PDB file of C-alpha atoms in Angstrom:
ATOM      1  CA  MET Z 224     112.413  40.461  99.299  1.00 44.00           C
ATOM      2  CA  LYS Z 225     112.276  39.771 103.069  1.00 43.00           C
ATOM      3  CA  ASN Z 226     113.496  42.357 105.525  1.00 44.00           C
ATOM      4  CA  VAL Z 227     116.853  41.438 107.066  1.00 42.00           C
ATOM      5  CA  LYS Z 228     117.532  42.387 110.666  1.00 45.00           C
ATOM      6  CA  CYS Z 229     121.058  43.356 111.566  1.00 46.00           C
ATOM      7  CA  SER Z 230     121.925  40.646 114.055  1.00 46.00           C
ATOM      8  CA  PRO Z 231     125.105  38.600 114.718  1.00 46.00           C
ATOM      9  CA  ALA Z 232     122.989  35.483 114.216  1.00 43.00           C
ATOM     10  CA  TYR Z 233     123.201  35.988 110.452  1.00 44.00           C
ATOM     11  CA  GLY Z 234     126.943  35.978 110.101  1.00 45.00           C
ATOM     12  CA  GLY Z 235     128.478  37.649 113.112  1.00 45.00           C
ATOM     13  CA  GLN Z 236     130.704  40.680 112.596  1.00 48.00           C
ATOM     14  CA  GLU Z 237     130.609  40.519 108.781  1.00 47.00           C
ATOM     15  CA  MET Z 238     126.832  40.689 108.743  1.00 45.00           C
ATOM     16  CA  LYS Z 239     126.913  43.566 111.230  1.00 47.00           C
ATOM     17  CA  LYS Z 240     129.332  45.434 109.006  1.00 45.00           C
ATOM     18  CA  GLU Z 241     127.104  44.842 105.980  1.00 47.00           C
ATOM     19  CA  CYS Z 242     124.088  46.111 107.875  1.00 45.00           C
ATOM     20  CA  ASN Z 243     125.975  49.235 108.971  1.00 49.00           C
ATOM     21  CA  LEU Z 244     126.878  49.941 105.342  1.00 43.00           C
ATOM     22  CA  PHE Z 245     123.248  49.457 104.348  1.00 44.00           C
ATOM     23  CA  SER Z 246     122.088  51.838 107.074  1.00 50.00           C
ATOM     24  CA  SER Z 247     124.660  54.463 105.995  1.00 51.00           C
ATOM     25  CA  HIS Z 248     123.447  54.126 102.416  1.00 51.00           C
ATOM     26  CA  ARG Z 249     119.836  54.728 103.504  1.00 53.00           C
ATOM     27  CA  ILE Z 250     120.845  57.800 105.547  1.00 50.00           C
ATOM     28  CA  SER Z 251     122.785  59.211 102.592  1.00 58.00           C
ATOM     29  CA  HIS Z 252     119.815  58.592 100.306  1.00 57.00           C
ATOM     30  CA  ILE Z 253     117.424  60.377 102.707  1.00 61.00           C
ATOM     31  CA  ALA Z 254     119.831  63.296 103.092  1.00 60.00           C
ATOM     32  CA  TYR Z 255     120.119  63.568  99.311  1.00 58.00           C
ATOM     33  CA  ARG Z 256     116.344  63.606  98.907  1.00 64.00           C
ATOM     34  CA  TYR Z 257     116.068  66.261 101.637  1.00 59.00           C
ATOM     35  CA  PHE Z 258     118.702  68.363  99.877  1.00 61.00           C
ATOM     36  CA  LEU Z 259     116.780  68.123  96.588  1.00 60.00           C
ATOM     37  CA  LEU Z 260     113.528  69.126  98.269  1.00 62.00           C
ATOM     38  CA  CYS Z 261     115.173  72.129  99.933  1.00 58.00           C
ATOM     39  CA  THR Z 262     116.783  73.181  96.668  1.00 61.00           C
ATOM     40  CA  LEU Z 263     113.478  72.850  94.812  1.00 57.00           C
ATOM     41  CA  TYR Z 264     111.685  74.893  97.504  1.00 57.00           C
ATOM     42  CA  PHE Z 265     114.139  77.790  97.312  1.00 53.00           C
ATOM     43  CA  VAL Z 266     114.068  77.759  93.514  1.00 50.00           C
ATOM     44  CA  LEU Z 267     110.263  77.876  93.428  1.00 51.00           C
ATOM     45  CA  THR Z 268     110.150  80.538  96.135  1.00 51.00           C
ATOM     46  CA  GLY Z 269     112.631  82.680  94.225  1.00 50.00           C
ATOM     47  CA  CYS Z 270     110.613  82.324  91.023  1.00 44.00           C
ATOM     48  CA  GLU Z 271     107.434  83.251  92.840  1.00 44.00           C
ATOM     49  CA  GLU Z 272     109.035  86.436  94.203  1.00 43.00           C
ATOM     50  CA  LYS Z 273     110.206  87.392  90.723  1.00 45.00           C
ATOM     51  CA  LEU Z 274     106.733  86.801  89.292  1.00 44.00           C
ATOM     52  CA  LYS Z 275     104.984  88.940  91.897  1.00 44.00           C
ATOM     53  CA  PRO Z 276     103.979  92.303  90.385  1.00 44.00           C
ATOM     54  CA  SER Z 277     105.599  95.363  91.860  1.00 42.00           C
ATOM     55  CA  VAL Z 278     103.132  97.359  93.941  1.00 39.00           C
ATOM     56  CA  THR Z 279     104.964 100.568  93.117  1.00 40.00           C
ATOM     57  CA  ASN Z 280     104.867  99.901  89.391  1.00 40.00           C
ATOM     58  CA  THR Z 281     101.170  99.094  89.562  1.00 38.00           C
ATOM     59  CA  LEU Z 282     100.350 102.331  91.372  1.00 39.00           C
ATOM     60  CA  VAL Z 283     102.488 104.349  89.015  1.00 44.00           C
ATOM     61  CA  GLY Z 284     100.789 102.708  86.049  1.00 47.00           C
ATOM     62  CA  ARG Z 285      97.391 103.829  87.312  1.00 56.00           C
ATOM     63  CA  ASP Z 286      98.563 107.460  87.245  1.00 77.00           C
ATOM     64  CA  ILE Z 287      99.613 107.317  83.626  1.00 90.00           C
ATOM     65  CA  PRO Z 288      97.286 109.500  81.515  1.00 92.00           C
ATOM     66  CA  THR Z 289      95.352 107.849  78.723  1.00 93.00           C
ATOM     67  CA  GLN Z 290      96.010 110.821  76.477  1.00 94.00           C
ATOM     68  CA  GLU Z 291      98.333 113.829  76.472  1.00 95.00           C
ATOM     69  CA  SER Z 292      98.605 116.890  74.267  1.00 95.00           C
ATOM     70  CA  TRP Z 293     100.606 120.095  74.174  1.00 97.00           C
ATOM     71  CA  ASN Z 294      99.640 123.678  73.328  1.00 96.00           C
ATOM     72  CA  THR Z 295      95.980 122.730  73.097  1.00 94.00           C
ATOM     73  CA  THR Z 296      92.740 124.725  73.033  1.00 95.00           C
ATOM     74  CA  ILE Z 297      89.448 123.332  74.400  1.00 93.00           C
ATOM     75  CA  THR Z 298      86.062 124.953  73.820  1.00 94.00           C
ATOM     76  CA  PHE Z 299      83.203 124.605  76.342  1.00 92.00           C
ATOM     77  CA  THR Z 300      79.639 125.045  75.132  1.00 91.00           C
ATOM     78  CA  ASP Z 301      76.166 124.765  76.623  1.00 89.00           C
ATOM     79  CA  SER Z 302      73.211 124.085  74.313  1.00 89.00           C
ATOM     80  CA  GLY Z 303      75.374 125.123  71.411  1.00 92.00           C
ATOM     81  CA  LYS Z 304      76.390 128.442  72.981  1.00 93.00           C
ATOM     82  CA  LEU Z 305      79.989 129.333  73.747  1.00 95.00           C
ATOM     83  CA  VAL Z 306      80.737 129.303  77.483  1.00 93.00           C
ATOM     84  CA  ALA Z 307      84.533 129.256  77.790  1.00 95.00           C
ATOM     85  CA  ILE Z 308      87.733 128.669  75.862  1.00 97.00           C
ATOM     86  CA  LEU Z 309      90.627 127.050  77.713  1.00 97.00           C
ATOM     87  CA  LYS Z 310      94.238 127.059  76.551  1.00 97.00           C
ATOM     88  CA  ALA Z 311      97.156 125.254  78.195  1.00 97.00           C
ATOM     89  CA  GLY Z 312     100.714 124.271  77.398  1.00 96.00           C
ATOM     90  CA  HIS Z 313     100.112 120.700  78.558  1.00 96.00           C
ATOM     91  CA  ILE Z 314      96.952 118.619  78.927  1.00 96.00           C
ATOM     92  CA  ALA Z 315      96.666 115.129  80.455  1.00 96.00           C
ATOM     93  CA  THR Z 316      93.414 113.156  80.251  1.00 95.00           C
ATOM     94  CA  TYR Z 317      92.592 110.330  82.693  1.00 95.00           C
ATOM     95  CA  SER Z 318      89.641 108.506  81.142  1.00 92.00           C
ATOM     96  CA  GLU Z 319      89.049 106.016  83.979  1.00 90.00           C
ATOM     97  CA  LYS Z 320      89.039 108.773  86.606  1.00 92.00           C
ATOM     98  CA  ARG Z 321      87.004 111.018  84.293  1.00 94.00           C
ATOM     99  CA  TYR Z 322      89.023 114.195  84.663  1.00 95.00           C
ATOM    100  CA  THR Z 323      91.596 116.206  82.733  1.00 96.00           C
ATOM    101  CA  LEU Z 324      94.590 118.062  84.173  1.00 97.00           C
ATOM    102  CA  PHE Z 325      96.039 121.254  82.720  1.00 96.00           C
ATOM    103  CA  ASP Z 326      99.349 122.986  83.399  1.00 94.00           C
ATOM    104  CA  SER Z 327     101.948 125.249  81.782  1.00 92.00           C
ATOM    105  CA  ASN Z 328     100.244 128.624  81.362  1.00 91.00           C
ATOM    106  CA  VAL Z 329      96.542 127.900  81.825  1.00 98.00           C
ATOM    107  CA  VAL Z 330      94.317 130.604  80.311  1.00 98.00           C
ATOM    108  CA  VAL Z 331      90.502 130.531  80.336  1.00 97.00           C
ATOM    109  CA  ASP Z 332      88.301 133.068  78.548  1.00 98.00           C
ATOM    110  CA  PHE Z 333      84.703 133.256  79.805  1.00 96.00           C
ATOM    111  CA  TYR Z 334      81.644 134.320  77.797  1.00 96.00           C
ATOM    112  CA  ASP Z 335      78.112 135.331  78.839  1.00 93.00           C
ATOM    113  CA  GLU Z 336      74.721 134.088  77.603  1.00 92.00           C
ATOM    114  CA  GLN Z 337      75.031 136.247  74.481  1.00 94.00           C
ATOM    115  CA  GLU Z 338      78.493 134.762  73.856  1.00 96.00           C
ATOM    116  CA  ARG Z 339      80.197 138.052  74.647  1.00 96.00           C
ATOM    117  CA  HIS Z 340      83.590 137.954  76.323  1.00 98.00           C
ATOM    118  CA  THR Z 341      83.345 138.775  80.048  1.00 97.00           C
ATOM    119  CA  SER Z 342      86.656 137.880  81.710  1.00 97.00           C
ATOM    120  CA  VAL Z 343      89.918 135.988  81.452  1.00 98.00           C
ATOM    121  CA  MET Z 344      91.453 133.740  84.100  1.00 98.00           C
ATOM    122  CA  THR Z 345      95.067 132.614  84.398  1.00 98.00           C
ATOM    123  CA  ALA Z 346      96.451 129.946  86.733  1.00 98.00           C
ATOM    124  CA  LYS Z 347      99.398 127.629  87.161  1.00 97.00           C
ATOM    125  CA  THR Z 348      97.291 124.450  87.067  1.00 97.00           C
ATOM    126  CA  ALA Z 349      93.672 123.481  86.481  1.00 97.00           C
ATOM    127  CA  LYS Z 350      91.429 120.430  86.536  1.00 96.00           C
ATOM    128  CA  VAL Z 351      88.198 119.735  84.660  1.00 96.00           C
ATOM    129  CA  ASP Z 352      85.623 117.111  85.600  1.00 96.00           C
ATOM    130  CA  ASP Z 353      84.919 115.379  82.288  1.00 94.00           C
ATOM    131  CA  PHE Z 354      81.361 114.518  83.378  1.00 94.00           C
ATOM    132  CA  THR Z 355      80.087 117.805  84.856  1.00 94.00           C
ATOM    133  CA  GLN Z 356      82.519 120.102  83.017  1.00 92.00           C
ATOM    134  CA  ASP Z 357      83.204 121.854  86.346  1.00 96.00           C
ATOM    135  CA  LEU Z 358      86.605 123.506  86.525  1.00 96.00           C
ATOM    136  CA  GLU Z 359      88.988 124.191  89.384  1.00 97.00           C
ATOM    137  CA  ALA Z 360      92.106 126.365  89.155  1.00 98.00           C
ATOM    138  CA  HIS Z 361      95.060 126.375  91.551  1.00 98.00           C
ATOM    139  CA  GLU Z 362      98.144 128.476  92.327  1.00 97.00           C
ATOM    140  CA  ASN Z 363      98.469 132.134  91.351  1.00 97.00           C
ATOM    141  CA  VAL Z 364      94.892 132.371  90.116  1.00 98.00           C
ATOM    142  CA  VAL Z 365      94.050 135.762  88.618  1.00 98.00           C
ATOM    143  CA  VAL Z 366      90.758 136.771  87.004  1.00 98.00           C
ATOM    144  CA  VAL Z 367      90.516 140.056  85.108  1.00 98.00           C
ATOM    145  CA  SER Z 368      87.045 141.117  84.020  1.00 97.00           C
ATOM    146  CA  ASP Z 369      86.275 143.297  81.039  1.00 97.00           C
ATOM    147  CA  SER Z 370      84.716 145.782  83.482  1.00 93.00           C
ATOM    148  CA  GLY Z 371      88.087 146.330  85.173  1.00 95.00           C
ATOM    149  CA  THR Z 372      87.771 144.167  88.299  1.00 97.00           C
ATOM    150  CA  ILE Z 373      90.756 142.015  89.277  1.00 98.00           C
ATOM    151  CA  LEU Z 374      90.485 138.938  91.503  1.00 98.00           C
ATOM    152  CA  LYS Z 375      93.541 137.226  93.012  1.00 98.00           C
ATOM    153  CA  THR Z 376      93.435 133.954  94.962  1.00 98.00           C
ATOM    154  CA  GLU Z 377      95.162 130.579  95.247  1.00 98.00           C
ATOM    155  CA  GLU Z 378      92.207 128.438  94.217  1.00 98.00           C
ATOM    156  CA  LEU Z 379      89.010 129.068  92.328  1.00 98.00           C
ATOM    157  CA  PHE Z 380      86.132 126.812  91.266  1.00 98.00           C
ATOM    158  CA  TRP Z 381      83.835 127.231  88.275  1.00 95.00           C
ATOM    159  CA  SER Z 382      80.407 125.563  88.291  1.00 95.00           C
ATOM    160  CA  ASN Z 383      79.206 124.732  84.820  1.00 91.00           C
ATOM    161  CA  TYR Z 384      75.672 124.333  86.181  1.00 92.00           C
ATOM    162  CA  SER Z 385      75.321 127.726  87.904  1.00 93.00           C
ATOM    163  CA  LYS Z 386      77.839 129.513  85.661  1.00 92.00           C
ATOM    164  CA  LYS Z 387      79.441 131.030  88.772  1.00 95.00           C
ATOM    165  CA  VAL Z 388      82.926 131.075  90.286  1.00 97.00           C
ATOM    166  CA  HIS Z 389      83.508 130.498  93.996  1.00 98.00           C
ATOM    167  CA  THR Z 390      86.161 129.697  96.596  1.00 98.00           C
ATOM    168  CA  GLN Z 391      86.636 129.357 100.346  1.00 98.00           C
ATOM    169  CA  ALA Z 392      90.215 130.614 100.130  1.00 98.00           C
ATOM    170  CA  PHE Z 393      91.562 134.107 100.734  1.00 98.00           C
ATOM    171  CA  VAL Z 394      90.718 136.588  97.970  1.00 98.00           C
ATOM    172  CA  ASP Z 395      91.999 140.016  97.016  1.00 98.00           C
ATOM    173  CA  ILE Z 396      89.716 142.087  94.777  1.00 97.00           C
ATOM    174  CA  THR Z 397      90.440 145.415  93.172  1.00 96.00           C
ATOM    175  CA  SER Z 398      87.641 147.135  91.277  1.00 94.00           C
ATOM    176  CA  PRO Z 399      87.208 150.671  89.931  1.00 92.00           C
ATOM    177  CA  THR Z 400      85.400 151.559  93.181  1.00 92.00           C
ATOM    178  CA  GLU Z 401      87.035 149.528  95.961  1.00 93.00           C
ATOM    179  CA  HIS Z 402      89.870 147.302  97.156  1.00 96.00           C
ATOM    180  CA  ILE Z 403      88.589 144.485  99.352  1.00 96.00           C
ATOM    181  CA  GLN Z 404      90.040 141.340 100.939  1.00 97.00           C
ATOM    182  CA  GLY Z 405      88.491 138.398 102.717  1.00 98.00           C
ATOM    183  CA  HIS Z 406      87.732 134.681 102.835  1.00 98.00           C
ATOM    184  CA  GLY Z 407      85.002 132.963 100.883  1.00 97.00           C
ATOM    185  CA  PHE Z 408      83.855 134.333  97.552  1.00 97.00           C
ATOM    186  CA  GLU Z 409      81.151 133.857  94.926  1.00 98.00           C
ATOM    187  CA  SER Z 410      80.493 135.750  91.718  1.00 97.00           C
ATOM    188  CA  ASP Z 411      79.176 135.645  88.192  1.00 95.00           C
ATOM    189  CA  ARG Z 412      81.814 134.963  85.537  1.00 92.00           C
ATOM    190  CA  GLY Z 413      82.129 138.669  84.701  1.00 94.00           C
ATOM    191  CA  LEU Z 414      82.848 139.673  88.348  1.00 96.00           C
ATOM    192  CA  ARG Z 415      80.022 142.214  88.205  1.00 93.00           C
ATOM    193  CA  ASN Z 416      78.011 140.855  91.141  1.00 94.00           C
ATOM    194  CA  TYR Z 417      80.245 139.275  93.746  1.00 95.00           C
ATOM    195  CA  THR Z 418      80.005 138.440  97.435  1.00 96.00           C
ATOM    196  CA  ILE Z 419      82.798 138.036 100.002  1.00 96.00           C
ATOM    197  CA  PHE Z 420      81.542 136.015 102.953  1.00 97.00           C
ATOM    198  CA  ARG Z 421      84.099 137.186 105.521  1.00 97.00           C
ATOM    199  CA  VAL Z 422      85.649 140.566 104.813  1.00 96.00           C
ATOM    200  CA  THR Z 423      89.003 141.194 106.501  1.00 96.00           C
ATOM    201  CA  GLY Z 424      90.006 144.461 104.836  1.00 92.00           C
ATOM    202  CA  GLN Z 425      88.455 147.167 102.715  1.00 89.00           C
ATOM    203  CA  ALA Z 426      89.653 150.439 101.244  1.00 86.00           C
ATOM    204  CA  LYS Z 427      89.288 152.763  98.304  1.00 79.00           C
ATOM    205  CA  PRO Z 428      91.477 152.166  95.266  1.00 71.00           C
ATOM    206  CA  ALA Z 429      94.947 153.672  95.565  1.00 68.00           C
ATOM    207  CA  ASN Z 430      94.350 156.114  92.696  1.00 63.00           C
ATOM    208  CA  ASP Z 431      91.348 157.626  94.544  1.00 59.00           C
ATOM    209  CA  GLU Z 432      93.288 158.435  97.730  1.00 53.00           C
TER     210      GLU Z 432
END
């Protein structure tokens, strides 16, 4: 079909009126197509927003433990020999991060090379590296040795390699022969040979005064 120009030469006013109607029809058709495109854009955009994963949910999901247990006992050994026995009211294992968290009355019994009991530690929470078997205890940490020495601190670390406990935090130690306080501490698991790196207070036990 040939294009028709809107000109009075093709019928005067009637042709002009017909051309105006044709132009209005084209404008309406373009507006309708524009409306459909806009509607389709907003629909697709809305769907895309709904399909986007929630960042918060993703982060929370990563913190979900792979395994949990309650009122559990874990035994630590080295070359078949008993090293420690840990008990806790709640245990959460994170396999991808390779550590295990403990809370609700954490109790750890330590044993020497002859598998004799040397001391017991209590703490509010603890964490064990599943690869090295190193342990760290936090909040209200108390170690009582079988020899009568008592250690109090807010954090304590146990090295499975050296079989020693250590911390950089403040410590309060009461033994049968002295009461000593300071920052920085290292000792064997039985608290028989310990070192305080920065002593801030020292005195005889109260019952000797």
